[in-house]
CSV table of C-alpha atoms in Angstrom, one decimal:
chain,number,residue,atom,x,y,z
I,1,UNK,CA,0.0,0.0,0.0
I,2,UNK,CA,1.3,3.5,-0.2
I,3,UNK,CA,3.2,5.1,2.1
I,4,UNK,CA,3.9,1.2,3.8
I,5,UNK,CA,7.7,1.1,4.9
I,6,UNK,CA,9.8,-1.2,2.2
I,7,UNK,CA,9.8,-4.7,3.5
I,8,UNK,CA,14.1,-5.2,4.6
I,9,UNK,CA,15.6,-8.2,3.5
I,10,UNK,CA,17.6,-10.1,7.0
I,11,UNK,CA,21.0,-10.1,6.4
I,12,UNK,CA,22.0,-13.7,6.2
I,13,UNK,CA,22.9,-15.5,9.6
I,14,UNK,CA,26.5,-15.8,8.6
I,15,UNK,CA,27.0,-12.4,8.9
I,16,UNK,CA,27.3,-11.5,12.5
I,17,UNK,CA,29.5,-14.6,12.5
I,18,UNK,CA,31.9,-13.2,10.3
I,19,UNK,CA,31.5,-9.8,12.7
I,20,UNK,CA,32.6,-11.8,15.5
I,21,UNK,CA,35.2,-13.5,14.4
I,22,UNK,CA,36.9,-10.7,12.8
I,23,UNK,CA,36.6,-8.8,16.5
I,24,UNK,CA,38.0,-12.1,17.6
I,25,UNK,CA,40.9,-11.7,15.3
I,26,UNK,CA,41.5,-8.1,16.0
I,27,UNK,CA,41.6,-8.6,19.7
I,28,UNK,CA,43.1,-11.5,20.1
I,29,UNK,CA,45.6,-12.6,16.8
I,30,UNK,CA,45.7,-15.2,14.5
I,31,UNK,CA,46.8,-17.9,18.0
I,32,UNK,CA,43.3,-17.6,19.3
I,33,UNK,CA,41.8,-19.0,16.1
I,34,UNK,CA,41.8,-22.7,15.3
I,35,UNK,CA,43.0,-23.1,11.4
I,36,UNK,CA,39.5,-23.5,9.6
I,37,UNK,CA,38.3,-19.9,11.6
I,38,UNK,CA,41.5,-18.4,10.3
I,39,UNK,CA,41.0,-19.7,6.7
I,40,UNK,CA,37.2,-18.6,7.0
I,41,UNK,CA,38.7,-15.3,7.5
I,42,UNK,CA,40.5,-15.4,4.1
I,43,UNK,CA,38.0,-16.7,2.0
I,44,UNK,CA,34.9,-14.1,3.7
I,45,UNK,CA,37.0,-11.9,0.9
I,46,UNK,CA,36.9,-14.5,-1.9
I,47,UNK,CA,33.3,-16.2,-1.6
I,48,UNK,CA,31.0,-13.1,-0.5
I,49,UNK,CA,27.6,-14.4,-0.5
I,50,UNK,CA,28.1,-17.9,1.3
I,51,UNK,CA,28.8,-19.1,4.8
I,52,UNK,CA,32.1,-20.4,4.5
I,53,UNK,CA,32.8,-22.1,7.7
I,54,UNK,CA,31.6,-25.3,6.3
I,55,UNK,CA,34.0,-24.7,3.0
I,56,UNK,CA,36.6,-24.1,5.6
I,57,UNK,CA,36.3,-27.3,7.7
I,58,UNK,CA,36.1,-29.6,4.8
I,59,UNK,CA,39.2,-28.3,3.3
I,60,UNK,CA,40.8,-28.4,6.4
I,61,UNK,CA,39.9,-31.9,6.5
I,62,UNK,CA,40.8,-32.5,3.2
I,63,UNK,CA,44.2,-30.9,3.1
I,64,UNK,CA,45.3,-30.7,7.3
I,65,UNK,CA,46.1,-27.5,8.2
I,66,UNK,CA,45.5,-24.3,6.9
I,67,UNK,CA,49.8,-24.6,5.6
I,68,UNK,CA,48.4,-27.3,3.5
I,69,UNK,CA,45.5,-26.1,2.2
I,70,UNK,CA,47.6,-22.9,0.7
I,71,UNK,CA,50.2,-24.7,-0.3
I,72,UNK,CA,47.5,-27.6,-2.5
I,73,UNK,CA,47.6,-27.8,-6.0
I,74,UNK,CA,44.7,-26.0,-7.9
I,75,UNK,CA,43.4,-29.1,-9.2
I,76,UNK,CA,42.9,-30.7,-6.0
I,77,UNK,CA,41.9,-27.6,-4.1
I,78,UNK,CA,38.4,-27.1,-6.8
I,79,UNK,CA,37.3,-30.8,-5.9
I,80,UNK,CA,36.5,-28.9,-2.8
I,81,UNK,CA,32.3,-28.0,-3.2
I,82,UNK,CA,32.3,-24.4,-3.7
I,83,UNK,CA,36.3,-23.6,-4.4
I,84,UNK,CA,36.0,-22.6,-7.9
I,85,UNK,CA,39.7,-22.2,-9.4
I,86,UNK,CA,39.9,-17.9,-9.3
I,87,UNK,CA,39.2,-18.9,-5.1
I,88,UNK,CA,41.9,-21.7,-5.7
I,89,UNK,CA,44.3,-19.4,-7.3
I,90,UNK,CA,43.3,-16.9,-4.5
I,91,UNK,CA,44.3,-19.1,-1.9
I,92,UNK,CA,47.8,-19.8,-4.2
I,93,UNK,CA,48.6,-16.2,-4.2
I,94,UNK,CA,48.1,-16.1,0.1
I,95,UNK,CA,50.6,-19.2,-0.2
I,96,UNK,CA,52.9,-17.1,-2.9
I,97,UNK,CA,53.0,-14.2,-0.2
I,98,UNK,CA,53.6,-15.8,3.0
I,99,UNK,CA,56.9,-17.0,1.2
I,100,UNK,CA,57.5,-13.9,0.0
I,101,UNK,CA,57.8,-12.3,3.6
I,102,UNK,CA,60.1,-15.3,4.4
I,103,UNK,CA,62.6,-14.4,2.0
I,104,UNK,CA,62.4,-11.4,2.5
I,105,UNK,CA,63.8,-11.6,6.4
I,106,UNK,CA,66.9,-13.2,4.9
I,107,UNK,CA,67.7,-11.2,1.4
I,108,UNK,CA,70.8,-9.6,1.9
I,109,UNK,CA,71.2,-10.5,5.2
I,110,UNK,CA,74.1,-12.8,6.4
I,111,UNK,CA,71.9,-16.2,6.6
I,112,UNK,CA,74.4,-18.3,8.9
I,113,UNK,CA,73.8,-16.2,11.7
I,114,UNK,CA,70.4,-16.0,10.3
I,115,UNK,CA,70.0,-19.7,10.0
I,116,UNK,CA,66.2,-19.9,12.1
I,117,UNK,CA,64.7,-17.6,9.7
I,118,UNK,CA,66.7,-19.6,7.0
I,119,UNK,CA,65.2,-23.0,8.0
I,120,UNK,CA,61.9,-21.2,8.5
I,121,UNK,CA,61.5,-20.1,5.3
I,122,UNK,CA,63.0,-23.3,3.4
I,123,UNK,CA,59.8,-25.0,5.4
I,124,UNK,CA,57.4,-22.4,3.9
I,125,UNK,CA,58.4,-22.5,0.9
I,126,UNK,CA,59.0,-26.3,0.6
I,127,UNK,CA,57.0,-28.2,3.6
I,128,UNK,CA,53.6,-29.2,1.7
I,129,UNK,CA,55.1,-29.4,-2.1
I,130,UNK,CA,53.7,-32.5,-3.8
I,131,UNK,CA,56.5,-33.3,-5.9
I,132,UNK,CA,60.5,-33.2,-5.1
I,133,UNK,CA,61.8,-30.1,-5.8
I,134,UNK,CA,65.2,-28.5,-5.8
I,135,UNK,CA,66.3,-25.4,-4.7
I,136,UNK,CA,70.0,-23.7,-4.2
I,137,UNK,CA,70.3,-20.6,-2.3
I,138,UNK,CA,73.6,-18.3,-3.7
I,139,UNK,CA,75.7,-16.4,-1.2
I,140,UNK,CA,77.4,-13.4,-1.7
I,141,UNK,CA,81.4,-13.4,-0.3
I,142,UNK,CA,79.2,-11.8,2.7
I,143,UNK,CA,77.0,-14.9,3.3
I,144,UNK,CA,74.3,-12.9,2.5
I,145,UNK,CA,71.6,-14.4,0.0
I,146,UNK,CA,71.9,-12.9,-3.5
I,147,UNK,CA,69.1,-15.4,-5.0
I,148,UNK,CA,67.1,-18.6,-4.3
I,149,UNK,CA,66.3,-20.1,-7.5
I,150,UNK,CA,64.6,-23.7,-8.1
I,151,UNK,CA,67.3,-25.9,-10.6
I,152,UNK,CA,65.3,-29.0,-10.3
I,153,UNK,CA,61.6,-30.2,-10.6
I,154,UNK,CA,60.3,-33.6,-10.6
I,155,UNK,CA,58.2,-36.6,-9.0
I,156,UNK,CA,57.6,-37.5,-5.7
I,157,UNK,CA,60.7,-39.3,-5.1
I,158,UNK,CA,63.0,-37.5,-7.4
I,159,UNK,CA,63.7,-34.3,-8.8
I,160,UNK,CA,66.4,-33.9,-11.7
I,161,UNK,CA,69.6,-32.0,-10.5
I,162,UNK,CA,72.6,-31.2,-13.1
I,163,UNK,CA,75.8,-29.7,-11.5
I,164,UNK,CA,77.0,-27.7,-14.4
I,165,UNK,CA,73.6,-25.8,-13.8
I,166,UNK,CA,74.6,-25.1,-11.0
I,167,UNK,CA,78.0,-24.3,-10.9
I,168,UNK,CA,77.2,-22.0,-14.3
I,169,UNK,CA,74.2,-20.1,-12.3
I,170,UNK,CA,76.8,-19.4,-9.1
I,171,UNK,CA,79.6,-18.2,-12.0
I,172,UNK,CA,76.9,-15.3,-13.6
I,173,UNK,CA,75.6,-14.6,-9.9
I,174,UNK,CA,79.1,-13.8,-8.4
I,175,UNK,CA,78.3,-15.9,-5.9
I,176,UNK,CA,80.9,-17.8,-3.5
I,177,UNK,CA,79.1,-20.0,-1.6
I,178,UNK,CA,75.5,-21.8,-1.7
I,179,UNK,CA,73.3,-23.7,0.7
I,180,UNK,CA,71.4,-26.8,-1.5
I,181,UNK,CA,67.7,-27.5,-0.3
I,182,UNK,CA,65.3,-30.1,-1.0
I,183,UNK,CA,62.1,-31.8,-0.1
I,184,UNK,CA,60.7,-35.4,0.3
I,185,UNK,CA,57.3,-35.3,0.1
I,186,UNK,CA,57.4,-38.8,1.6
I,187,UNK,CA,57.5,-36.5,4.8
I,188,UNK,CA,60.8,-38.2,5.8
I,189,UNK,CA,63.5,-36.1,5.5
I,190,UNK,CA,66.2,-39.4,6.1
I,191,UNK,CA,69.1,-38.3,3.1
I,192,UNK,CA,68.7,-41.6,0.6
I,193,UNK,CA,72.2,-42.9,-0.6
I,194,UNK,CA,71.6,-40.9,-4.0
I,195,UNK,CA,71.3,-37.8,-2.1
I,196,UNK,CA,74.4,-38.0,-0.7
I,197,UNK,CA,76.4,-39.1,-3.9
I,198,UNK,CA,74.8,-36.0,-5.7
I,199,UNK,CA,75.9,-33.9,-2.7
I,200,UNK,CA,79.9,-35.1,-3.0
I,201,UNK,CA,79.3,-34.4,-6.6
I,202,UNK,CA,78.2,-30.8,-5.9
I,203,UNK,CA,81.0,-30.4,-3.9
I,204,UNK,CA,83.9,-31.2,-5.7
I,205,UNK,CA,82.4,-29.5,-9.3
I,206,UNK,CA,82.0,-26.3,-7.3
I,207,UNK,CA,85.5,-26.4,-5.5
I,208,UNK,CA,86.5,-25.9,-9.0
I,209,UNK,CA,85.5,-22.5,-8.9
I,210,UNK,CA,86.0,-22.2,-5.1
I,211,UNK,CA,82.7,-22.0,-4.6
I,212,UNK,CA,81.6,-23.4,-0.8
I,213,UNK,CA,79.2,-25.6,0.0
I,214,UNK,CA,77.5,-24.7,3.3
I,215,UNK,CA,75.1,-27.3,3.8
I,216,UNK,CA,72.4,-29.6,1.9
I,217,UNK,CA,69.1,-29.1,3.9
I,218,UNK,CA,66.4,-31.9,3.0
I,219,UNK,CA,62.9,-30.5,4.1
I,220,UNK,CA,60.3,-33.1,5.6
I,221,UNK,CA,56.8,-32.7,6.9
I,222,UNK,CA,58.2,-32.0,10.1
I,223,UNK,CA,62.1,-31.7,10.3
I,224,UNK,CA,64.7,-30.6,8.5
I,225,UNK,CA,68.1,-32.9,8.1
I,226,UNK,CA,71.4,-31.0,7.7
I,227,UNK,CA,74.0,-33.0,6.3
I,228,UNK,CA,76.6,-30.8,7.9
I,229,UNK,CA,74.7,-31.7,11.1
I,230,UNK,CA,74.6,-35.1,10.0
I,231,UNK,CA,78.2,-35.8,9.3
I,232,UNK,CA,77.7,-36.1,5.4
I,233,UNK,CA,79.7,-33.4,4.3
């Protein structure tokens, strides 16, 4: 009828939730909320008009942890109801940024008496990875990381490493020394008899160029084996 007030529309009853748990977040930090409230709070931004604690909770389930859901491949993370792949490659871009801000606490700095932030950031950027994958961190005659690049990429038990890449990607960098890194997805980060032959290898091709080898770090699901630590070099 005229003059009758325009019937409102309720706001859907996700919406205080989200209120609360963003005053939650504000007060208290990230260590008050359990891993699928945290992820909730990413994805609020990405799917607008859809409670997403449920989305949440099954990819924690799915995945673990909120590390492992960021760090998922794109085809696995849109078998998840709901995660369409511009969400999925959201949540890739959140993964792509947290290891940004790890590298960025040890560029240019002198990483062996950085070497927590070192092994912190190897674990971010290599914990969760599916398939083996090399990386070797260059060193300036400071110690100070120049460049982490990735010089091998392969299956889940074996990633394709080539010294002469190696030693020829140290001689345009400048660099003096490197630190090798690599993951088993396995979870176990126990340094397999072909690791260690292709680490003595390493060595000697870049003592050639007097080049040091720091270390060879291999990253698990939970630890991080040293061979320096261990003996093996």
């Amino acid at each position: 009828m005229l003059g009758d007030e325009p019937v409102k529309t309720p706001k859907p009853h996700y919406h205080g939730h989200r209120d609360r748990l963003r005053a939650r977040f504000a007060e208290k930090g990230a260590d008050a909320l359990a891993d699928y409230e945290l992820l909730e709070l990413y994805l609020f931004r990405t799917i607008v008009r859809r409670d997403v604690k449920p989305i949440a909770k099954e990819l924690i389930a799915k995945f673990g942890s909120f590390a492992e859901v960021i760090a998922a491949p794109i085809d696995r993370l849109t078998e998840v109801k709901f995660i369409s792949e511009n969400v999925a490659l959201d949540l890739k871009i959140l993964r792509a940024a947290a290891t940004k801000l790890g590298q960025e606490s040890i560029l240019n700095r002198p990483v062996l008496s950085s070497w927590t932030a070192l092994l912190d950031y190897c674990r971010s950027a290599m914990q969760y990875e599916g398939k083996e994958q090399f990386r070797v961190l260059f060193l300036d005659r400071k110690n100070r990381l120049i460049a982490d690049e990735i010089l091998g990429q392969g299956t889940v038990n074996r990633a394709p490493v080539y010294p002469r890449e190696i030693i020829k990607r140290a001689l345009a960098l400048d660099s003096t020394a490197i630190i090798l890194t690599h993951n088993h997805p396995s979870g176990d980060p126990t340094p397999s008899h072909a690791d260690i032959k292709m680490t003595e290898t390493i060595i000697q091709a870049a003592k050639a160029i007097d080049v040091t080898v720091h270390d060879h770090l291999i990253i698990g699901r939970e630890n991080i084996a040293s061979f320096k630590s261990l003996g093996l070099m």
